[in-house]
mmCIF file of C-alpha atoms in Angstrom:
data_model
loop_
_atom_site.group_PDB
_atom_site.id
_atom_site.type_symbol
_atom_site.label_atom_id
_atom_site.label_comp_id
_atom_site.label_asym_id
_atom_site.label_seq_id
_atom_site.Cartn_x
_atom_site.Cartn_y
_atom_site.Cartn_z
ATOM 1 C CA MET A 1 -0.333 0.054 -0.012
ATOM 2 C CA ALA A 2 1.312 2.986 -0.912
ATOM 3 C CA ARG A 3 1.853 6.260 1.345
ATOM 4 C CA LYS A 4 -0.235 9.576 1.526
ATOM 5 C CA LYS A 5 1.704 12.160 0.748
ATOM 6 C CA VAL A 6 3.581 14.292 2.952
ATOM 7 C CA LYS A 7 2.987 18.348 2.993
ATOM 8 C CA LEU A 8 6.576 19.562 3.928
ATOM 9 C CA ALA A 9 5.522 22.451 6.024
ATOM 10 C CA TRP A 10 7.062 23.440 9.418
ATOM 11 C CA ILE A 11 6.048 21.627 11.923
ATOM 12 C CA VAL A 12 4.459 23.722 15.100
ATOM 13 C CA ASN A 13 4.173 21.195 18.022
ATOM 14 C CA ASN A 14 7.453 20.482 19.299
ATOM 15 C CA ASN A 15 7.027 17.588 20.647
ATOM 16 C CA GLU A 16 5.948 16.032 17.230
ATOM 17 C CA ARG A 17 8.392 18.048 15.043
ATOM 18 C CA LYS A 18 11.541 16.013 17.715
ATOM 19 C CA ALA A 19 9.643 12.453 17.560
ATOM 20 C CA CYS A 20 9.515 13.254 13.410
ATOM 21 C CA LEU A 21 13.769 14.251 13.341
ATOM 22 C CA LYS A 22 13.807 11.382 15.270
ATOM 23 C CA LYS A 23 11.669 8.819 13.031
ATOM 24 C CA ARG A 24 13.137 10.575 9.759
ATOM 25 C CA ARG A 25 17.049 10.874 10.709
ATOM 26 C CA ALA A 26 16.674 6.660 12.008
ATOM 27 C CA GLY A 27 15.641 6.517 8.052
ATOM 28 C CA LEU A 28 17.944 8.547 7.042
ATOM 29 C CA MET A 29 20.482 6.738 8.042
ATOM 30 C CA LYS A 30 19.174 3.213 7.744
ATOM 31 C CA LYS A 31 19.664 4.329 3.976
ATOM 32 C CA VAL A 32 23.377 5.546 4.697
ATOM 33 C CA ALA A 33 23.782 2.027 5.509
ATOM 34 C CA GLU A 34 22.219 0.478 2.779
ATOM 35 C CA LEU A 35 23.704 2.892 0.112
ATOM 36 C CA SER A 36 27.101 1.630 1.666
ATOM 37 C CA ILE A 37 27.050 -1.887 1.781
ATOM 38 C CA LEU A 38 24.597 -2.306 -1.052
ATOM 39 C CA CYS A 39 27.282 -0.351 -3.767
ATOM 40 C CA GLY A 40 29.865 -0.672 -2.101
ATOM 41 C CA ILE A 41 31.357 2.731 -0.840
ATOM 42 C CA GLU A 42 32.492 5.088 2.067
ATOM 43 C CA ALA A 43 29.746 7.456 2.662
ATOM 44 C CA CYS A 44 28.917 9.121 6.266
ATOM 45 C CA ILE A 45 25.696 11.338 7.599
ATOM 46 C CA VAL A 46 26.447 14.268 9.748
ATOM 47 C CA ILE A 47 22.755 15.246 11.274
ATOM 48 C CA PHE A 48 23.003 18.656 13.688
ATOM 49 C CA SER A 49 19.678 18.849 16.091
ATOM 50 C CA PRO A 50 19.013 22.163 17.647
ATOM 51 C CA ASP A 51 18.133 20.029 21.185
ATOM 52 C CA GLU A 52 21.454 18.009 20.896
ATOM 53 C CA VAL A 53 24.907 19.588 21.735
ATOM 54 C CA GLU A 54 26.918 16.592 19.505
ATOM 55 C CA PRO A 55 26.240 16.131 16.350
ATOM 56 C CA VAL A 56 25.311 12.418 15.518
ATOM 57 C CA CYS A 57 27.162 11.428 13.064
ATOM 58 C CA TRP A 58 27.204 7.731 11.307
ATOM 59 C CA PRO A 59 29.037 5.367 11.651
ATOM 60 C CA SER A 60 30.684 7.020 14.237
ATOM 61 C CA GLN A 61 32.099 10.591 14.441
ATOM 62 C CA VAL A 62 35.818 8.800 13.934
ATOM 63 C CA GLY A 63 34.596 7.245 10.525
ATOM 64 C CA ALA A 64 32.546 10.216 9.138
ATOM 65 C CA LYS A 65 35.809 12.829 9.868
ATOM 66 C CA GLN A 66 37.935 9.827 7.740
ATOM 67 C CA VAL A 67 35.466 10.094 5.473
ATOM 68 C CA LEU A 68 35.273 13.803 5.044
ATOM 69 C CA GLU A 69 38.797 14.093 5.442
ATOM 70 C CA ARG A 70 39.444 11.856 2.579
ATOM 71 C CA PHE A 71 36.808 13.322 0.443
ATOM 72 C CA PHE A 72 38.392 17.150 1.168
ATOM 73 C CA GLY A 73 42.803 15.700 0.496
ATOM 74 C CA LEU A 74 40.585 14.952 -3.391
ATOM 75 C CA PRO A 75 41.491 18.011 -5.825
ATOM 76 C CA GLU A 76 39.197 20.574 -5.907
ATOM 77 C CA ILE A 77 38.073 19.216 -9.634
ATOM 78 C CA GLU A 78 38.364 15.828 -8.504
ATOM 79 C CA GLN A 79 35.736 17.251 -5.775
ATOM 80 C CA SER A 80 33.241 18.734 -7.955
ATOM 81 C CA LYS A 81 33.648 16.616 -10.217
ATOM 82 C CA LYS A 82 30.274 14.574 -9.904
ATOM 83 C CA MET A 83 28.185 17.098 -7.657
ATOM 84 C CA THR A 84 25.156 18.388 -9.128
ATOM 85 C CA THR A 85 23.204 21.513 -7.363
ATOM 86 C CA GLN A 86 19.474 21.234 -8.083
ATOM 87 C CA GLU A 87 20.197 24.538 -9.877
ATOM 88 C CA THR A 88 22.099 22.151 -12.481
ATOM 89 C CA TYR A 89 20.217 18.871 -12.213
ATOM 90 C CA CYS A 90 17.068 21.111 -13.086
ATOM 91 C CA ASN A 91 18.875 22.600 -16.266
ATOM 92 C CA GLU A 92 19.965 19.197 -16.849
ATOM 93 C CA ARG A 93 16.263 17.570 -17.039
ATOM 94 C CA MET A 94 14.693 20.707 -19.189
ATOM 95 C CA ALA A 95 17.662 20.139 -21.677
ATOM 96 C CA LYS A 96 16.550 16.390 -22.240
ATOM 97 C CA LEU A 97 12.835 17.406 -21.826
ATOM 98 C CA GLN A 98 13.150 19.569 -24.713
ATOM 99 C CA GLU A 99 15.410 16.866 -26.510
ATOM 100 C CA LYS A 100 12.509 14.761 -26.493
ATOM 101 C CA PHE A 101 9.917 17.353 -27.519
ATOM 102 C CA ASN A 102 11.571 18.638 -30.210
ATOM 103 C CA LYS A 103 12.118 14.659 -31.215
ATOM 104 C CA HIS A 104 8.407 14.406 -31.232
ATOM 105 C CA GLU A 105 7.703 17.746 -33.162
ATOM 106 C CA ARG A 106 10.572 16.324 -35.807
ATOM 107 C CA ILE A 107 8.391 12.920 -36.125
ATOM 108 C CA THR A 108 5.057 14.939 -36.331
ATOM 109 C CA LYS A 109 6.131 17.123 -38.820
ATOM 110 C CA LYS A 110 6.980 14.431 -41.418
ATOM 111 C CA TRP A 111 3.284 12.557 -40.596
ATOM 112 C CA ARG A 112 1.286 15.813 -42.060
#
């Protein structure tokens, strides 16, 4: 059964917000662990919470620090080679859709 779509909005109730963070944090950590195992990659996650002094890290603070040090030890070109922002993703997606539209338009013009 499919889940209903969650409305993304600020959770006003403080206790509900903390409970939601706790559940979603566990889900995020599980996903990162699965990704690490299934793809054979080094991954880490660092979550800062306003209610906690120390950040929550996976696999551990030491493990996360090692992964981040390895990443920041790479040359800047290597760091950003496969990195994408929401803007670049949207631009690439728009270009692909435009290309697809143009292809269909050419095909329909042939049949006229």
